PDB file of C-alpha atoms in Angstrom:
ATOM      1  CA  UNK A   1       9.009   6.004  25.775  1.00 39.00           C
ATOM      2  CA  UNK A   2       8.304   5.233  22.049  1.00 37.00           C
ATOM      3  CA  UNK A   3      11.165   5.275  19.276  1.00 38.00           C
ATOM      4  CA  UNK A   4      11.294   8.649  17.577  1.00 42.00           C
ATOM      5  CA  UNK A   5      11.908   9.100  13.827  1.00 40.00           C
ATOM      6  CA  UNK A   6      15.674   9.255  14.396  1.00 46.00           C
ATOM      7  CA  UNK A   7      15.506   6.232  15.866  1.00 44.00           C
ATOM      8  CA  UNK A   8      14.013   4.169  13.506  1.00 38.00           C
ATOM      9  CA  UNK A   9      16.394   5.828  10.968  1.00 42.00           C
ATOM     10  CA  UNK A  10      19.387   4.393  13.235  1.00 44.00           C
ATOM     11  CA  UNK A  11      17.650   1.099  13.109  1.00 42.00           C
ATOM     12  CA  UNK A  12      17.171   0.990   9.741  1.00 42.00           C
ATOM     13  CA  UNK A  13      20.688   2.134   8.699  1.00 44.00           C
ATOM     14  CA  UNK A  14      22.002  -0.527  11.223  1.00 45.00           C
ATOM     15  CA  UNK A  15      19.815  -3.811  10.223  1.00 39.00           C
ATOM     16  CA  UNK A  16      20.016  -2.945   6.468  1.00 46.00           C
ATOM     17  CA  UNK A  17      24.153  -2.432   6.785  1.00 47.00           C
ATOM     18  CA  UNK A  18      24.756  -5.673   6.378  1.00 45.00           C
ATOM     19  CA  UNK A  19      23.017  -6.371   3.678  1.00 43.00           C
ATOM     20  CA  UNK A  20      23.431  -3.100   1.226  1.00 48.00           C
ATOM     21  CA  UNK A  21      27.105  -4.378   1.795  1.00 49.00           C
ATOM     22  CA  UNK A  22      26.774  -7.705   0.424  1.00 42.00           C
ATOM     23  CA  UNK A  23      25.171  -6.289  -2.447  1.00 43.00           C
ATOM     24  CA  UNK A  24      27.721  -3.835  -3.464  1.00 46.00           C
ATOM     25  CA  UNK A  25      30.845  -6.691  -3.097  1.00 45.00           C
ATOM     26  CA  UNK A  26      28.516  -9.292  -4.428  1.00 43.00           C
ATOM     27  CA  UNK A  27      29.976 -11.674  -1.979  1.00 41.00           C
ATOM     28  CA  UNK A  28      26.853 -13.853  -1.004  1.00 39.00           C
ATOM     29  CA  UNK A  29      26.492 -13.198   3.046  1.00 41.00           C
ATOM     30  CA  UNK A  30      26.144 -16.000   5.548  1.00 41.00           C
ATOM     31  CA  UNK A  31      24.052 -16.863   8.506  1.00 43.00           C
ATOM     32  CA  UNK A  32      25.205 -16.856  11.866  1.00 45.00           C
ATOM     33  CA  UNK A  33      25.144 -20.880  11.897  1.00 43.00           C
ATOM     34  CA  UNK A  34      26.736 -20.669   8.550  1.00 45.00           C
ATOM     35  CA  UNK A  35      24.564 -21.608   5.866  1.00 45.00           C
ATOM     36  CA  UNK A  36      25.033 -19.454   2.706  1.00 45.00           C
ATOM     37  CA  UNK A  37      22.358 -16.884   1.706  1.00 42.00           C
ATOM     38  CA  UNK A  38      23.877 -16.833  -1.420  1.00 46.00           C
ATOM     39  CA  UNK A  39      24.034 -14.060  -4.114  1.00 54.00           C
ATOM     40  CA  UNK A  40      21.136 -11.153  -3.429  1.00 50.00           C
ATOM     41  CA  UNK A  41      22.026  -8.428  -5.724  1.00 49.00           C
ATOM     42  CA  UNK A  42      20.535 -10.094  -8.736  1.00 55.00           C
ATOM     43  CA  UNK A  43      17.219 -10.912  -6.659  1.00 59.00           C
ATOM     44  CA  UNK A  44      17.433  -7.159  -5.259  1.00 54.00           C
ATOM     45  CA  UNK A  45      17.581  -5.547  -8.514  1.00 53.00           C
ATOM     46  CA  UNK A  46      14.581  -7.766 -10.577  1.00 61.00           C
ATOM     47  CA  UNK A  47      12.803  -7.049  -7.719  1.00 61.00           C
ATOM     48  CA  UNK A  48      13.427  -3.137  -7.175  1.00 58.00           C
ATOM     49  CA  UNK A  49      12.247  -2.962 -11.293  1.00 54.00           C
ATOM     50  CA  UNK A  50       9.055  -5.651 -10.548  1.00 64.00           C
ATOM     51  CA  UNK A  51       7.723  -3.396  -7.873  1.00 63.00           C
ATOM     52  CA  UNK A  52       8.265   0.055  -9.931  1.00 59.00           C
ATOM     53  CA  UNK A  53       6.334  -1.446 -12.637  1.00 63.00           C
ATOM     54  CA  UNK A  54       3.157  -2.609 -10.407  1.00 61.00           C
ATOM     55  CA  UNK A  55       0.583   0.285 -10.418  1.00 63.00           C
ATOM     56  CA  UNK A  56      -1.763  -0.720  -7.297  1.00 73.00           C
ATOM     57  CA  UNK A  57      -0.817  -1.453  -4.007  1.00 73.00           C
ATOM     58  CA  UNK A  58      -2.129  -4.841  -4.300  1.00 76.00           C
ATOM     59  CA  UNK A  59       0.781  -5.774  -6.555  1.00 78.00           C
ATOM     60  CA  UNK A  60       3.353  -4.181  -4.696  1.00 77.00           C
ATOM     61  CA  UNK A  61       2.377  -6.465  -1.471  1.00 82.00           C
ATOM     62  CA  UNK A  62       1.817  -9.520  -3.420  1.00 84.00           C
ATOM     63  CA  UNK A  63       5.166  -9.234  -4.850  1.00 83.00           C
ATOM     64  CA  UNK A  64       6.584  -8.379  -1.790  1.00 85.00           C
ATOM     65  CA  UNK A  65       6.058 -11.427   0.416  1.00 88.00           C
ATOM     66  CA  UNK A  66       6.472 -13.885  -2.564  1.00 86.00           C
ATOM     67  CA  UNK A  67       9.901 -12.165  -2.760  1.00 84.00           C
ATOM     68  CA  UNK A  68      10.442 -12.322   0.704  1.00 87.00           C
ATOM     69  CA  UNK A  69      10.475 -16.355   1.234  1.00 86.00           C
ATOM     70  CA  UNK A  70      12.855 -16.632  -1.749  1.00 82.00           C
ATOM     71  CA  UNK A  71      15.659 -13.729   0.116  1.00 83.00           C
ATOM     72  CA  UNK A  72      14.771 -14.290   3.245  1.00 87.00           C
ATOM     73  CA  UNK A  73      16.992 -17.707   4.443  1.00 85.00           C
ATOM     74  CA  UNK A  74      14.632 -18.710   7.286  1.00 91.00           C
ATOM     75  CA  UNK A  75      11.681 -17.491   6.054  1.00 93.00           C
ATOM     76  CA  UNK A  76       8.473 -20.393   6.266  1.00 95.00           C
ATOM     77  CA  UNK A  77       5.364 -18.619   5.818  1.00 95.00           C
ATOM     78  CA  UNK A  78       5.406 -14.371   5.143  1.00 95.00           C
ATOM     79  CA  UNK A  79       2.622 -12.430   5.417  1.00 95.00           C
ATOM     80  CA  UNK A  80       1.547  -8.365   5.869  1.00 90.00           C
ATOM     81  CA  UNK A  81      -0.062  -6.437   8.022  1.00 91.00           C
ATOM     82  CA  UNK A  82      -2.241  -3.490   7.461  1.00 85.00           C
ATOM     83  CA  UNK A  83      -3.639  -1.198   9.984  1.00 83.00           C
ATOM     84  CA  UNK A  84      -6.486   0.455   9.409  1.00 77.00           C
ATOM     85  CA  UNK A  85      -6.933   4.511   9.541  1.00 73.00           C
ATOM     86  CA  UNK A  86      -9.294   3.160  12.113  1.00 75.00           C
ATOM     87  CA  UNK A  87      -6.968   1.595  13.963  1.00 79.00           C
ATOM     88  CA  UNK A  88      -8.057  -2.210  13.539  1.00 85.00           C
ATOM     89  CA  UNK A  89      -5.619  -4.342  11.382  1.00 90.00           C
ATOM     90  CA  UNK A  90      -5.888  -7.025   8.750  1.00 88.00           C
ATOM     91  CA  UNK A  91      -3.676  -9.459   6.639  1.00 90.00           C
ATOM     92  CA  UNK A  92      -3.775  -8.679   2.949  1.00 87.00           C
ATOM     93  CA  UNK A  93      -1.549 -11.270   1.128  1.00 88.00           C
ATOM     94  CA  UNK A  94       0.438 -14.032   3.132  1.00 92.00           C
ATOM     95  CA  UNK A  95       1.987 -16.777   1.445  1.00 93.00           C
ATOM     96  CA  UNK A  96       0.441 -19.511   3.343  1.00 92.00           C
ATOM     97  CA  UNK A  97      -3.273 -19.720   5.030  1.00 91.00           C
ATOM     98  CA  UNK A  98      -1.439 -20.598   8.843  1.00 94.00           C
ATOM     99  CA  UNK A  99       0.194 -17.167   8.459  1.00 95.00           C
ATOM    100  CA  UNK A 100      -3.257 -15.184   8.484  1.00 93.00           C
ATOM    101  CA  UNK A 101      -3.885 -17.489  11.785  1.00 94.00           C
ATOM    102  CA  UNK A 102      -0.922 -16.111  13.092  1.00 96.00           C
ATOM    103  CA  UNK A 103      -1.434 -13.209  12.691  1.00 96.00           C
ATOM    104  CA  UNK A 104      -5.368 -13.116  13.654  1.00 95.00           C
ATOM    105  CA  UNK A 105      -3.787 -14.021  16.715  1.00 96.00           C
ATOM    106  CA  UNK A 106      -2.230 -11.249  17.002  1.00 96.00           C
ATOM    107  CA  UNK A 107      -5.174  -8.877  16.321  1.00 95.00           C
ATOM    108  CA  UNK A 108      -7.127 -10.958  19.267  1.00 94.00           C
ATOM    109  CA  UNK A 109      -4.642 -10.712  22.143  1.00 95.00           C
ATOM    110  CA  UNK A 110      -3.668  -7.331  21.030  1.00 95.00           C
ATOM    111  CA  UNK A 111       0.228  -8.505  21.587  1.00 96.00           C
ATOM    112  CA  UNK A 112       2.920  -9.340  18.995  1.00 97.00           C
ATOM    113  CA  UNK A 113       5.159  -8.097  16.819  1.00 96.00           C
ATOM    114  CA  UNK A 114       3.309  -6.819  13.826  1.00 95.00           C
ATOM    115  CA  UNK A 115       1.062  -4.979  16.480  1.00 95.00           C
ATOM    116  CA  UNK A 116       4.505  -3.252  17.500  1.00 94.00           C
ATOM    117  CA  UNK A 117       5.934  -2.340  14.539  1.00 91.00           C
ATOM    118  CA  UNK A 118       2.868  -1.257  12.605  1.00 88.00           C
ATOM    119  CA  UNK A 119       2.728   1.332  15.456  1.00 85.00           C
ATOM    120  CA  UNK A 120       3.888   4.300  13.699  1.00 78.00           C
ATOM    121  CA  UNK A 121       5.873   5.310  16.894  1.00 82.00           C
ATOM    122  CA  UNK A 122       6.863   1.523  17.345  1.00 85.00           C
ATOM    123  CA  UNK A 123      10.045   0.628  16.566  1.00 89.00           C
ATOM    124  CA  UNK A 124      11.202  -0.900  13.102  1.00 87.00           C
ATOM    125  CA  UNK A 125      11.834  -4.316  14.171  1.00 92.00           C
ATOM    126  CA  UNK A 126      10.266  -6.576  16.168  1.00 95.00           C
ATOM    127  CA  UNK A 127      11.664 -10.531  16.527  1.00 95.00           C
ATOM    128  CA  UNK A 128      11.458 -13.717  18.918  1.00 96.00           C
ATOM    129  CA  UNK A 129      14.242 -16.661  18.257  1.00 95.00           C
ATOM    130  CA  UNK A 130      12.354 -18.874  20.257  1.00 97.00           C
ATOM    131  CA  UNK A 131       8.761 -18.093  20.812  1.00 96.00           C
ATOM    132  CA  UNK A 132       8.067 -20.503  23.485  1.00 96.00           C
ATOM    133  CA  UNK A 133      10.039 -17.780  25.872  1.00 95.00           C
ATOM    134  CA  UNK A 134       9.675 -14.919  24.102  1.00 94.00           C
ATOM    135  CA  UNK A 135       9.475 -11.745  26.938  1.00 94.00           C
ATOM    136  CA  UNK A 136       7.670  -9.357  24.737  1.00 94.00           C
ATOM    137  CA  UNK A 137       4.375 -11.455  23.840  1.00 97.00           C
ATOM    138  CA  UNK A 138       3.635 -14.302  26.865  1.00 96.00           C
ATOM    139  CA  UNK A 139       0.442 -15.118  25.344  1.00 96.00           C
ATOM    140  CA  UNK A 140       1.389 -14.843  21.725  1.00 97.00           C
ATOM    141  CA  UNK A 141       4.522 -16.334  21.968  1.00 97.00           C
ATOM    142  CA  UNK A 142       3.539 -19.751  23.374  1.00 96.00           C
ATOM    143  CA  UNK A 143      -0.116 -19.611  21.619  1.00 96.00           C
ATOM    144  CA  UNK A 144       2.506 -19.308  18.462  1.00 96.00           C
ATOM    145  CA  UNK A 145       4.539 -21.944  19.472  1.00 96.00           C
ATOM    146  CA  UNK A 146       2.221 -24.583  20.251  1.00 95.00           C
ATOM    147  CA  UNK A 147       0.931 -23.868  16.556  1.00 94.00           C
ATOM    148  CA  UNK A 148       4.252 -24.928  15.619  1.00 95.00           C
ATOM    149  CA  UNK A 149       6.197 -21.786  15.052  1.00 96.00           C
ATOM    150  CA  UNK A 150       9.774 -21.312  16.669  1.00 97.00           C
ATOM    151  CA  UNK A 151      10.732 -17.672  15.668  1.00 97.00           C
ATOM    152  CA  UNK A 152       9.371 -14.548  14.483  1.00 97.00           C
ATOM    153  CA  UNK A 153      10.307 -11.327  12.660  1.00 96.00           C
ATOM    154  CA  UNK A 154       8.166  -8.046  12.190  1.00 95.00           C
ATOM    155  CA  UNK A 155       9.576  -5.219  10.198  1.00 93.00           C
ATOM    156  CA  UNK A 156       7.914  -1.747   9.559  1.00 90.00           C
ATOM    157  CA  UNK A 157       6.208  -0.433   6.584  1.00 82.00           C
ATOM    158  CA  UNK A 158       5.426   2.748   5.536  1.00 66.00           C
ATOM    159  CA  UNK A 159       7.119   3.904   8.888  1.00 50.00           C
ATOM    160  CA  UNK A 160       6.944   7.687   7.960  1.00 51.00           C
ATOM    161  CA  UNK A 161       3.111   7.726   7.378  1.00 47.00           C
ATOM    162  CA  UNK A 162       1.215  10.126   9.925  1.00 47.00           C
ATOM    163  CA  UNK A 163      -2.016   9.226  10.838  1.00 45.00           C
ATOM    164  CA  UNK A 164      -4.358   8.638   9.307  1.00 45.00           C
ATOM    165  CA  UNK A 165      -2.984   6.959   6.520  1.00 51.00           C
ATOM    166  CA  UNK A 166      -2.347   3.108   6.468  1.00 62.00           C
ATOM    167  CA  UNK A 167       0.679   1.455   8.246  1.00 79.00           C
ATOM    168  CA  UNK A 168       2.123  -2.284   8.666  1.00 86.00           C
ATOM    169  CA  UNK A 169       4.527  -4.767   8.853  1.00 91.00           C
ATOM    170  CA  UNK A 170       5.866  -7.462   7.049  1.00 94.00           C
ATOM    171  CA  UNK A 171       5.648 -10.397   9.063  1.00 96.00           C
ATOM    172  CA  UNK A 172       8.256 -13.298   8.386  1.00 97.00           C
ATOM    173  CA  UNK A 173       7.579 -16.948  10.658  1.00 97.00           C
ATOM    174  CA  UNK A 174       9.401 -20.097  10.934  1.00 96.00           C
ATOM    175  CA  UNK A 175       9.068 -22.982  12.112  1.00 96.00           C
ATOM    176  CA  UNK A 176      12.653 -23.814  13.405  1.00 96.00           C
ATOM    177  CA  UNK A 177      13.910 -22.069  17.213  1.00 95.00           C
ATOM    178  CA  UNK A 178      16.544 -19.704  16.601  1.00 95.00           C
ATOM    179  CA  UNK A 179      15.276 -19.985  12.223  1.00 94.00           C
ATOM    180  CA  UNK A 180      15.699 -16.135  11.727  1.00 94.00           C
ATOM    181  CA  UNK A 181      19.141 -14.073  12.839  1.00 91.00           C
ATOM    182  CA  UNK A 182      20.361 -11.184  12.398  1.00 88.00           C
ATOM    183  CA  UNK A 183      21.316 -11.765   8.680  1.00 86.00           C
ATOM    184  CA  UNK A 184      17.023 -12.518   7.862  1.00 88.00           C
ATOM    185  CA  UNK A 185      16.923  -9.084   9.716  1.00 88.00           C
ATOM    186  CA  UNK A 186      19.257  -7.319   7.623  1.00 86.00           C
ATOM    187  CA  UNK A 187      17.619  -8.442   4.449  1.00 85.00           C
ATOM    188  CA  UNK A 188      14.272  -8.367   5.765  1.00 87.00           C
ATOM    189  CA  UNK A 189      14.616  -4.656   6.502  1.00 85.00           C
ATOM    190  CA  UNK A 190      16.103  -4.157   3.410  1.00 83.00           C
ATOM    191  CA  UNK A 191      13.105  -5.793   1.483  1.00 83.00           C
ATOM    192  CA  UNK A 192      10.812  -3.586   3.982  1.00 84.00           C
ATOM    193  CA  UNK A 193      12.306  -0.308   2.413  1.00 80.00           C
ATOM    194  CA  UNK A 194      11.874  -1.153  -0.960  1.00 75.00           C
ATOM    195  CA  UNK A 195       8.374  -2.372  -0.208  1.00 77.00           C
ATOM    196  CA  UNK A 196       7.842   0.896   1.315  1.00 77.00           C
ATOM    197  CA  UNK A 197       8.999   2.988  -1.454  1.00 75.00           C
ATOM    198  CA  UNK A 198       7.226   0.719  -4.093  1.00 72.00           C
ATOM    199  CA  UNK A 199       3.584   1.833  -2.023  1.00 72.00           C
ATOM    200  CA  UNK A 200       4.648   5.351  -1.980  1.00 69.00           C
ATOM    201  CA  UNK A 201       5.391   5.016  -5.665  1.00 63.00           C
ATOM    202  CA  UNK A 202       2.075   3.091  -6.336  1.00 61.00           C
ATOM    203  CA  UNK A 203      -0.139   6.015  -4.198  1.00 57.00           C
ATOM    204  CA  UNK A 204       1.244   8.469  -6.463  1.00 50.00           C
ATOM    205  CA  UNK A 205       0.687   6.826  -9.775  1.00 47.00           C
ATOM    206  CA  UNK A 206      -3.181   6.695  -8.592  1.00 50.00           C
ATOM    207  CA  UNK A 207      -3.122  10.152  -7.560  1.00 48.00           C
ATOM    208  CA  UNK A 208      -1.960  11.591 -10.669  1.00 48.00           C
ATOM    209  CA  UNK A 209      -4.371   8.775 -12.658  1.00 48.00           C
ATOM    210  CA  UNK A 210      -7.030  10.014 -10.548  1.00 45.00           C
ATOM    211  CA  UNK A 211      -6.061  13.663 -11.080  1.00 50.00           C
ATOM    212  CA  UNK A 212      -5.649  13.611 -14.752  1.00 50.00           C
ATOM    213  CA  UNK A 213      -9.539  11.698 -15.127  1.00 46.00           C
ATOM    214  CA  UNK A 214     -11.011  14.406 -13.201  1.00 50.00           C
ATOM    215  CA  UNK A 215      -9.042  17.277 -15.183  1.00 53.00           C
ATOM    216  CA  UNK A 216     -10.077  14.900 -18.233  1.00 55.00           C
ATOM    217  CA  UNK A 217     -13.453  15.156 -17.358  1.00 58.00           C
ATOM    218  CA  UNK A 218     -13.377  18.958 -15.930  1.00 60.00           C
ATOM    219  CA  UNK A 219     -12.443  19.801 -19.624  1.00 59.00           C
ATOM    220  CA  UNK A 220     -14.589  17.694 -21.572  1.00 64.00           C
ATOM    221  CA  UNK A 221     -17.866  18.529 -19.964  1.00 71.00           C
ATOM    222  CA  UNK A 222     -16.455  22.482 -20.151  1.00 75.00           C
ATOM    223  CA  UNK A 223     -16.229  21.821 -23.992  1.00 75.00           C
ATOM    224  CA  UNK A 224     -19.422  19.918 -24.281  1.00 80.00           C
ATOM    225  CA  UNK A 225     -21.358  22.960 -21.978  1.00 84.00           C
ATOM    226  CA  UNK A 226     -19.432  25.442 -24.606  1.00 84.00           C
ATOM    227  CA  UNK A 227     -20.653  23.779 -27.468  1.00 83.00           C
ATOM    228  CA  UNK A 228     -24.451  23.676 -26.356  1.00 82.00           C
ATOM    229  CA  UNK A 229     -24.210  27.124 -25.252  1.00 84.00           C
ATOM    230  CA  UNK A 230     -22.878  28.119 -28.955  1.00 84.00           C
ATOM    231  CA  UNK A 231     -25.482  26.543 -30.763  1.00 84.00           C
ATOM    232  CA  UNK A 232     -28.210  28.065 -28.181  1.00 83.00           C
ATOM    233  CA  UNK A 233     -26.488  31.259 -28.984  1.00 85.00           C
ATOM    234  CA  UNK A 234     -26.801  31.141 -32.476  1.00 82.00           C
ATOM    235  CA  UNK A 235     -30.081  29.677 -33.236  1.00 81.00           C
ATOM    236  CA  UNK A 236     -31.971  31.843 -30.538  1.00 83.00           C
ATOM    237  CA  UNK A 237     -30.231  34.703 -30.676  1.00 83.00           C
ATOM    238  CA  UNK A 238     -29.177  34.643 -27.093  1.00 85.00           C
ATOM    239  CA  UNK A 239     -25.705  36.200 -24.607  1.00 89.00           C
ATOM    240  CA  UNK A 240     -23.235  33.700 -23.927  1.00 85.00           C
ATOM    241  CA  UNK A 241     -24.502  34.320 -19.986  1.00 85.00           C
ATOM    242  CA  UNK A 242     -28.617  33.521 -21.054  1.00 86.00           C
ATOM    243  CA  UNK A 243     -27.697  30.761 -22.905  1.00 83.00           C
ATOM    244  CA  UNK A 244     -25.973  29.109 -20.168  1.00 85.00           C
ATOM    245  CA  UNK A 245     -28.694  30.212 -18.121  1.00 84.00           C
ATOM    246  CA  UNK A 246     -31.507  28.213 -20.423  1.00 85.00           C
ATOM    247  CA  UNK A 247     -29.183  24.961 -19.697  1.00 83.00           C
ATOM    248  CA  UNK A 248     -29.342  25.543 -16.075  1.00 83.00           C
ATOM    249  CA  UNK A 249     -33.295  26.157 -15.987  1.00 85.00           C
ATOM    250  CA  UNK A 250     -34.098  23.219 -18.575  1.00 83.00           C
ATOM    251  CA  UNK A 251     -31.574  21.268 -16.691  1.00 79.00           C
ATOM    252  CA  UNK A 252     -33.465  21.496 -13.240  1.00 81.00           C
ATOM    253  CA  UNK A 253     -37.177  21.512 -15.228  1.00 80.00           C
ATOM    254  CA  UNK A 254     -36.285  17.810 -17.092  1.00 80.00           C
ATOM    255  CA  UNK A 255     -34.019  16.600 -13.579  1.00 79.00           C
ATOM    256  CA  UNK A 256     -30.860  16.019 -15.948  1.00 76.00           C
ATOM    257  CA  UNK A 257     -27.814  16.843 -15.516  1.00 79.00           C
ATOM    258  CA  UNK A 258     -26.244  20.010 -17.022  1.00 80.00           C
ATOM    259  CA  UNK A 259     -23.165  17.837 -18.864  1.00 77.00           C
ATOM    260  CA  UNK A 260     -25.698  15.488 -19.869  1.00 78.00           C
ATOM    261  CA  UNK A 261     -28.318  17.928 -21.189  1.00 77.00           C
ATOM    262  CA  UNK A 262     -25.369  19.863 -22.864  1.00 82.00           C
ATOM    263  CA  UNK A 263     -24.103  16.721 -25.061  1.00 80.00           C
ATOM    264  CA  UNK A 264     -28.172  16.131 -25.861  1.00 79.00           C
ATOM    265  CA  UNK A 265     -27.749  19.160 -27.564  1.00 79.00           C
ATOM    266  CA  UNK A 266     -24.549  19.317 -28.713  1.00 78.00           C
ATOM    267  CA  UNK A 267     -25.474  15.836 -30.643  1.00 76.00           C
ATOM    268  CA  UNK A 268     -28.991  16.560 -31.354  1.00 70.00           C
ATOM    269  CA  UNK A 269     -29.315  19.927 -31.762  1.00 57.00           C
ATOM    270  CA  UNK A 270     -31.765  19.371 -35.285  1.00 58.00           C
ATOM    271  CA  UNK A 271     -34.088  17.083 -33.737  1.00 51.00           C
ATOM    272  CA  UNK A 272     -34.312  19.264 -29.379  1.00 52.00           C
ATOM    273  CA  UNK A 273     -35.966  21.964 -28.316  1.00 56.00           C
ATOM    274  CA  UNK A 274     -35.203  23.350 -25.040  1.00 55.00           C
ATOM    275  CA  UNK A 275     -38.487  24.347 -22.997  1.00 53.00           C
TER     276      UNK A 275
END
């Protein structure tokens, strides 16, 4: 049975623990082998205000995966995966050309992790240690290890979309067995959320662009129509109602549009005549 909502939540809160904790002590948090991440609150922070400030999505993603290989310890080669409201999935951005193999790979044998986690019912991380043997994918894993990968680690974007609007993962390789642990989760996840908040924020800066043009537009060509129908008024004599009815029948008789044929005449009323 497929994760619910609650459980990704759990998930998240888990993996991301961790992490939100190092960056409220500012002690720098250390791998399980014991290498040093070091300090991440600085990073966090640029990075929370870097992704605010991008308006497309483009930037957000971009920004995202060049982010990831500097907070991620283990992190080789990052990438993203989109899937499609059609259901097929692609790799925007990666930071390296092998990743967008990888993760072709993926999309061919229909197994691996992004596939899992962009799955809006999949579960919000997905991750091998050692690929040669990993359980989940037997013909990814050793089709990824043989191109010279040793561990994996999926986590899930957007993972509160409902069809059919986009979902993915960020994808994180390397190329050392056992090269991503729980800490590279923790962060990972972390970097995830603000990635996913940073696309939200994006897709509602376009919608309100977008809405503001067309009220823009709605008002200016309602002006423009008012004016022509003004000057119509008072040089023929005409209602408010058969002047904007001359528009409309001159509009159809030359084939131009009524906005159009409204600013002729708004703009050239000494020189037109309306038929």
């Amino acid at each position: 049975m497929p994760p619910s909502a609650d459980d990704w939540n759990l998930d998240r809160m888990r993996f991301a623990a961790d992490a939100e904790k190092a960056l409220a002590s500012g002690r720098s948090p250390r791998r399980d082998h014991g290498a040093p991440l070091g300090p991440l609150a600085q990073q966090f922070a640029t990075l929370t205000y870097s992704l605010l400030d991008a308006t497309t999505a483009g930037e957000v993603l971009q920004q995202v995966v060049d982010a990831a290989v500097q907070v991620v310890p283990g992190a080789d080669l990052v990438s993203i995966t989109l899937r499609s409201r059609d259901g097929k999935f692609h790799t925007p951005v990666e930071t390296d050309k092998v990743a967008i193999d990888l993760d072709q790979l993926q999309y061919d044998l229909l197994e691996g992790p992004c596939l899992d986690v962009a799955d809006p019912t999949g579960p919000a991380v997905a991750a091998a240690s050692d690929l040669a043997t990993a359980p989940s994918w037997p013909r990814f894993g050793p089709a990824a290890a043989e191109r010279g990968m040793g561990a994996v680690l999926s986590t899930a974007l957007l993972p509160d979309v409902q069809s059919p609007r986009l979902s993915g993962a960020l994808n994180i390789y390397s190329r050392e067995r056992g090269g991503l642990d729980q800490t590279d989760q923790a962060v990972a996840l972390l970097l995830a959320t603000h990635a996913s908040l940073a696309l939200a924020h994006t897709e509602a800066v376009d919608s309100a662009t977008l809405q503001a043009e067309q009220l823009r537009r709605a008002i200016n060509s309602r002006d423009v129509i008012g004016q022509a129908k003004g000057i119509l008024m008072a040089r023929r004599g005409l209602s408010a109602d058969e002047a904007f009815d001359l528009l409309r029948r001159s509009s159809q008789h030359l084939n131009v549009k009524l906005v159009q044929l409204a600013e002729i005449v708004a703009s050239r009323h000494d020189e037109l005549d309306l038929p």
